[in-house]
């Protein structure tokens, strides 16, 4: 990558970080492009050269956060490994997100604005698939005969929803982050439910 390209990436990242800080502190409606440019150490003209509007800036931040989540939820099926242990690892992949103050506070800021104005996400809501690797694991486990799953996509969504309902949404509504011990117990309960439902 050329020095110019590297500088361009760095500048874009600094603008995104400035925007994130501004949105967290003031919310989307009260956020100011002037303050974002100051936080980023860039001119307002530069900010608009990278992002044509405050809405586009917010959508870009949201998409980046969703991709971080999707990357952290990547798992793969391991033939011969106990399926319960593999499901526990799936739960731990979620736990790394749901017990991270940085990730969860970022999500809380984004969710607040999404609930206020769903139109902000309408154009990008299908850009990231969180369930893809979980679905593939269930599909391969079913083909291997260790689980009986007629609909791997549905099973993946169910598994994600089990922990999301216990750890993600309560935090979004004002509860504290779950502790590591609480999360371990939630993972065990969720895995037991999946084994009871889909065990071969």
mmCIF file of C-alpha atoms in Angstrom:
data_model
loop_
_atom_site.group_PDB
_atom_site.id
_atom_site.type_symbol
_atom_site.label_atom_id
_atom_site.label_comp_id
_atom_site.label_asym_id
_atom_site.label_seq_id
_atom_site.Cartn_x
_atom_site.Cartn_y
_atom_site.Cartn_z
ATOM 1 C CA UNK A 1 0.000 0.000 0.000
ATOM 2 C CA UNK A 2 1.368 3.418 -0.931
ATOM 3 C CA UNK A 3 2.041 6.101 1.672
ATOM 4 C CA UNK A 4 -0.800 8.176 0.221
ATOM 5 C CA UNK A 5 -3.190 5.234 0.520
ATOM 6 C CA UNK A 6 -2.011 4.542 4.079
ATOM 7 C CA UNK A 7 -2.561 8.179 5.026
ATOM 8 C CA UNK A 8 -5.997 8.030 3.432
ATOM 9 C CA UNK A 9 -6.928 4.966 5.481
ATOM 10 C CA UNK A 10 -5.576 6.582 8.657
ATOM 11 C CA UNK A 11 -7.553 9.758 8.025
ATOM 12 C CA UNK A 12 -10.743 7.816 7.351
ATOM 13 C CA UNK A 13 -10.241 5.837 10.570
ATOM 14 C CA UNK A 14 -9.617 9.001 12.581
ATOM 15 C CA UNK A 15 -12.833 10.518 11.224
ATOM 16 C CA UNK A 16 -14.772 7.380 12.116
ATOM 17 C CA UNK A 17 -13.318 7.403 15.630
ATOM 18 C CA UNK A 18 -14.169 11.087 16.021
ATOM 19 C CA UNK A 19 -17.697 10.405 14.828
ATOM 20 C CA UNK A 20 -18.056 7.452 17.192
ATOM 21 C CA UNK A 21 -16.965 9.581 20.171
ATOM 22 C CA UNK A 22 -19.299 12.380 19.132
ATOM 23 C CA UNK A 23 -22.301 10.074 18.662
ATOM 24 C CA UNK A 24 -21.642 8.376 22.008
ATOM 25 C CA UNK A 25 -21.427 11.697 23.826
ATOM 26 C CA UNK A 26 -24.251 13.606 22.147
ATOM 27 C CA UNK A 27 -26.415 11.141 20.219
ATOM 28 C CA UNK A 28 -27.054 11.264 16.500
ATOM 29 C CA UNK A 29 -29.434 14.229 16.398
ATOM 30 C CA UNK A 30 -27.252 16.536 18.476
ATOM 31 C CA UNK A 31 -23.980 15.369 16.934
ATOM 32 C CA UNK A 32 -22.133 18.057 15.023
ATOM 33 C CA UNK A 33 -20.012 17.604 11.918
ATOM 34 C CA UNK A 34 -17.930 20.549 13.148
ATOM 35 C CA UNK A 35 -17.140 18.721 16.386
ATOM 36 C CA UNK A 36 -16.508 15.478 14.523
ATOM 37 C CA UNK A 37 -13.950 17.229 12.333
ATOM 38 C CA UNK A 38 -12.235 18.703 15.423
ATOM 39 C CA UNK A 39 -12.162 15.331 17.173
ATOM 40 C CA UNK A 40 -10.658 13.792 14.035
ATOM 41 C CA UNK A 41 -8.087 16.533 13.576
ATOM 42 C CA UNK A 42 -9.404 17.134 10.081
ATOM 43 C CA UNK A 43 -11.065 19.983 8.276
ATOM 44 C CA UNK A 44 -14.801 19.843 7.745
ATOM 45 C CA UNK A 45 -14.137 19.721 3.999
ATOM 46 C CA UNK A 46 -12.007 16.617 4.510
ATOM 47 C CA UNK A 47 -14.733 14.943 6.547
ATOM 48 C CA UNK A 48 -17.245 15.558 3.773
ATOM 49 C CA UNK A 49 -14.780 14.287 1.194
ATOM 50 C CA UNK A 50 -14.832 10.896 2.911
ATOM 51 C CA UNK A 51 -18.450 10.911 4.108
ATOM 52 C CA UNK A 52 -21.098 12.905 2.319
ATOM 53 C CA UNK A 53 -23.372 13.303 5.345
ATOM 54 C CA UNK A 54 -23.796 12.596 9.043
ATOM 55 C CA UNK A 55 -26.180 9.799 8.107
ATOM 56 C CA UNK A 56 -23.562 8.108 5.933
ATOM 57 C CA UNK A 57 -21.014 8.440 8.731
ATOM 58 C CA UNK A 58 -23.378 6.765 11.176
ATOM 59 C CA UNK A 59 -24.257 3.992 8.732
ATOM 60 C CA UNK A 60 -20.571 3.347 8.091
ATOM 61 C CA UNK A 61 -19.902 3.086 11.820
ATOM 62 C CA UNK A 62 -22.827 0.738 12.248
ATOM 63 C CA UNK A 63 -21.729 -1.491 9.384
ATOM 64 C CA UNK A 64 -18.194 -1.617 10.776
ATOM 65 C CA UNK A 65 -19.525 -2.641 14.188
ATOM 66 C CA UNK A 66 -21.729 -5.329 12.662
ATOM 67 C CA UNK A 67 -18.721 -6.715 10.806
ATOM 68 C CA UNK A 68 -16.721 -6.843 14.047
ATOM 69 C CA UNK A 69 -19.550 -8.896 15.556
ATOM 70 C CA UNK A 70 -19.752 -11.198 12.529
ATOM 71 C CA UNK A 71 -15.978 -11.738 12.556
ATOM 72 C CA UNK A 72 -16.112 -12.700 16.233
ATOM 73 C CA UNK A 73 -18.883 -15.196 15.558
ATOM 74 C CA UNK A 74 -16.893 -17.166 13.002
ATOM 75 C CA UNK A 75 -16.648 -20.837 13.969
ATOM 76 C CA UNK A 76 -16.095 -24.057 12.052
ATOM 77 C CA UNK A 77 -17.156 -27.645 12.538
ATOM 78 C CA UNK A 78 -14.494 -30.020 13.842
ATOM 79 C CA UNK A 79 -15.212 -33.657 12.892
ATOM 80 C CA UNK A 80 -14.553 -36.031 15.772
ATOM 81 C CA UNK A 81 -14.721 -33.324 18.434
ATOM 82 C CA UNK A 82 -17.503 -33.678 20.994
ATOM 83 C CA UNK A 83 -20.446 -31.678 19.676
ATOM 84 C CA UNK A 84 -21.302 -30.305 23.103
ATOM 85 C CA UNK A 85 -17.816 -28.809 23.346
ATOM 86 C CA UNK A 86 -18.258 -27.284 19.904
ATOM 87 C CA UNK A 87 -21.543 -25.700 20.946
ATOM 88 C CA UNK A 88 -19.871 -24.361 24.072
ATOM 89 C CA UNK A 89 -17.225 -22.765 21.841
ATOM 90 C CA UNK A 90 -20.059 -21.201 19.825
ATOM 91 C CA UNK A 91 -21.419 -19.772 23.042
ATOM 92 C CA UNK A 92 -18.013 -18.455 24.021
ATOM 93 C CA UNK A 93 -17.731 -16.698 20.679
ATOM 94 C CA UNK A 94 -20.848 -14.757 21.614
ATOM 95 C CA UNK A 95 -19.668 -14.296 25.194
ATOM 96 C CA UNK A 96 -16.550 -12.464 24.050
ATOM 97 C CA UNK A 97 -18.860 -9.840 22.594
ATOM 98 C CA UNK A 98 -21.492 -9.726 25.315
ATOM 99 C CA UNK A 99 -18.968 -9.331 28.149
ATOM 100 C CA UNK A 100 -16.892 -6.638 26.420
ATOM 101 C CA UNK A 101 -17.720 -3.136 27.742
ATOM 102 C CA UNK A 102 -16.302 -1.533 24.589
ATOM 103 C CA UNK A 103 -18.337 -3.678 22.200
ATOM 104 C CA UNK A 104 -21.528 -3.489 24.225
ATOM 105 C CA UNK A 105 -21.373 0.269 24.800
ATOM 106 C CA UNK A 106 -20.840 0.740 21.074
ATOM 107 C CA UNK A 107 -23.862 -1.452 20.386
ATOM 108 C CA UNK A 108 -25.936 0.436 22.920
ATOM 109 C CA UNK A 109 -25.208 3.741 21.236
ATOM 110 C CA UNK A 110 -26.027 2.303 17.831
ATOM 111 C CA UNK A 111 -29.186 0.543 19.002
ATOM 112 C CA UNK A 112 -30.482 3.726 20.634
ATOM 113 C CA UNK A 113 -30.324 5.514 17.299
ATOM 114 C CA UNK A 114 -31.670 2.538 15.343
ATOM 115 C CA UNK A 115 -34.734 2.345 17.598
ATOM 116 C CA UNK A 116 -35.227 6.103 17.284
ATOM 117 C CA UNK A 117 -34.981 6.087 13.493
ATOM 118 C CA UNK A 118 -35.113 2.669 11.754
ATOM 119 C CA UNK A 119 -34.624 4.394 8.397
ATOM 120 C CA UNK A 120 -30.972 4.896 9.329
ATOM 121 C CA UNK A 121 -30.331 1.187 8.815
ATOM 122 C CA UNK A 122 -32.821 0.287 6.138
ATOM 123 C CA UNK A 123 -30.284 0.487 3.304
ATOM 124 C CA UNK A 124 -27.589 -1.586 5.057
ATOM 125 C CA UNK A 125 -29.540 -3.958 7.298
ATOM 126 C CA UNK A 126 -28.826 -7.002 5.089
ATOM 127 C CA UNK A 127 -25.140 -6.293 4.525
ATOM 128 C CA UNK A 128 -23.848 -8.599 7.294
ATOM 129 C CA UNK A 129 -24.906 -12.172 8.066
ATOM 130 C CA UNK A 130 -24.190 -13.005 11.719
ATOM 131 C CA UNK A 131 -25.469 -16.542 11.514
ATOM 132 C CA UNK A 132 -23.580 -17.836 8.476
ATOM 133 C CA UNK A 133 -20.783 -19.731 10.245
ATOM 134 C CA UNK A 134 -23.130 -21.078 12.949
ATOM 135 C CA UNK A 135 -25.486 -22.281 10.228
ATOM 136 C CA UNK A 136 -22.616 -23.995 8.415
ATOM 137 C CA UNK A 137 -21.464 -25.722 11.600
ATOM 138 C CA UNK A 138 -24.968 -27.053 12.239
ATOM 139 C CA UNK A 139 -25.257 -28.171 8.617
ATOM 140 C CA UNK A 140 -21.980 -30.103 8.786
ATOM 141 C CA UNK A 141 -22.817 -31.565 12.213
ATOM 142 C CA UNK A 142 -26.140 -32.808 10.841
ATOM 143 C CA UNK A 143 -24.437 -34.318 7.798
ATOM 144 C CA UNK A 144 -21.988 -36.039 10.156
ATOM 145 C CA UNK A 145 -24.880 -37.513 12.123
ATOM 146 C CA UNK A 146 -24.060 -35.925 15.489
ATOM 147 C CA UNK A 147 -27.106 -33.639 15.417
ATOM 148 C CA UNK A 148 -30.527 -33.968 13.822
ATOM 149 C CA UNK A 149 -31.284 -30.552 12.345
ATOM 150 C CA UNK A 150 -33.820 -30.202 9.528
ATOM 151 C CA UNK A 151 -33.247 -26.437 9.300
ATOM 152 C CA UNK A 152 -29.664 -25.369 10.157
ATOM 153 C CA UNK A 153 -30.450 -21.679 9.587
ATOM 154 C CA UNK A 154 -33.264 -21.775 12.106
ATOM 155 C CA UNK A 155 -31.086 -23.637 14.602
ATOM 156 C CA UNK A 156 -28.335 -21.035 14.223
ATOM 157 C CA UNK A 157 -30.790 -18.203 14.832
ATOM 158 C CA UNK A 158 -32.215 -20.018 17.844
ATOM 159 C CA UNK A 159 -28.792 -20.537 19.402
ATOM 160 C CA UNK A 160 -27.776 -16.918 18.921
ATOM 161 C CA UNK A 161 -31.110 -15.746 20.327
ATOM 162 C CA UNK A 162 -30.715 -17.790 23.508
ATOM 163 C CA UNK A 163 -27.668 -15.869 24.709
ATOM 164 C CA UNK A 164 -28.661 -12.614 23.066
ATOM 165 C CA UNK A 165 -31.913 -12.635 25.017
ATOM 166 C CA UNK A 166 -30.103 -13.233 28.304
ATOM 167 C CA UNK A 167 -27.038 -11.011 27.907
ATOM 168 C CA UNK A 168 -27.374 -8.556 25.006
ATOM 169 C CA UNK A 169 -30.907 -7.205 25.293
ATOM 170 C CA UNK A 170 -30.921 -6.792 29.091
ATOM 171 C CA UNK A 171 -27.823 -4.585 28.781
ATOM 172 C CA UNK A 172 -29.466 -2.580 26.009
ATOM 173 C CA UNK A 173 -32.349 -1.948 28.429
ATOM 174 C CA UNK A 174 -30.137 -0.782 31.293
ATOM 175 C CA UNK A 175 -28.984 -3.935 33.092
ATOM 176 C CA UNK A 176 -25.276 -4.331 33.907
ATOM 177 C CA UNK A 177 -23.015 -6.515 31.826
ATOM 178 C CA UNK A 178 -23.258 -10.156 32.800
ATOM 179 C CA UNK A 179 -20.260 -11.508 34.704
ATOM 180 C CA UNK A 180 -18.023 -14.247 33.288
ATOM 181 C CA UNK A 181 -19.508 -16.749 35.763
ATOM 182 C CA UNK A 182 -23.051 -15.771 34.782
ATOM 183 C CA UNK A 183 -22.145 -16.094 31.129
ATOM 184 C CA UNK A 184 -20.648 -19.558 31.632
ATOM 185 C CA UNK A 185 -23.891 -20.681 33.278
ATOM 186 C CA UNK A 186 -25.939 -19.180 30.439
ATOM 187 C CA UNK A 187 -23.796 -20.958 27.855
ATOM 188 C CA UNK A 188 -24.234 -24.304 29.613
ATOM 189 C CA UNK A 189 -28.013 -23.827 29.795
ATOM 190 C CA UNK A 190 -28.244 -22.783 26.152
ATOM 191 C CA UNK A 191 -26.131 -25.697 24.961
ATOM 192 C CA UNK A 192 -28.224 -28.131 27.003
ATOM 193 C CA UNK A 193 -31.355 -26.758 25.344
ATOM 194 C CA UNK A 194 -29.856 -27.189 21.876
ATOM 195 C CA UNK A 195 -28.697 -30.753 22.644
ATOM 196 C CA UNK A 196 -32.116 -31.630 24.022
ATOM 197 C CA UNK A 197 -33.747 -30.235 20.891
ATOM 198 C CA UNK A 198 -31.369 -31.456 18.215
ATOM 199 C CA UNK A 199 -29.265 -34.244 19.716
ATOM 200 C CA UNK A 200 -28.975 -37.232 17.394
#
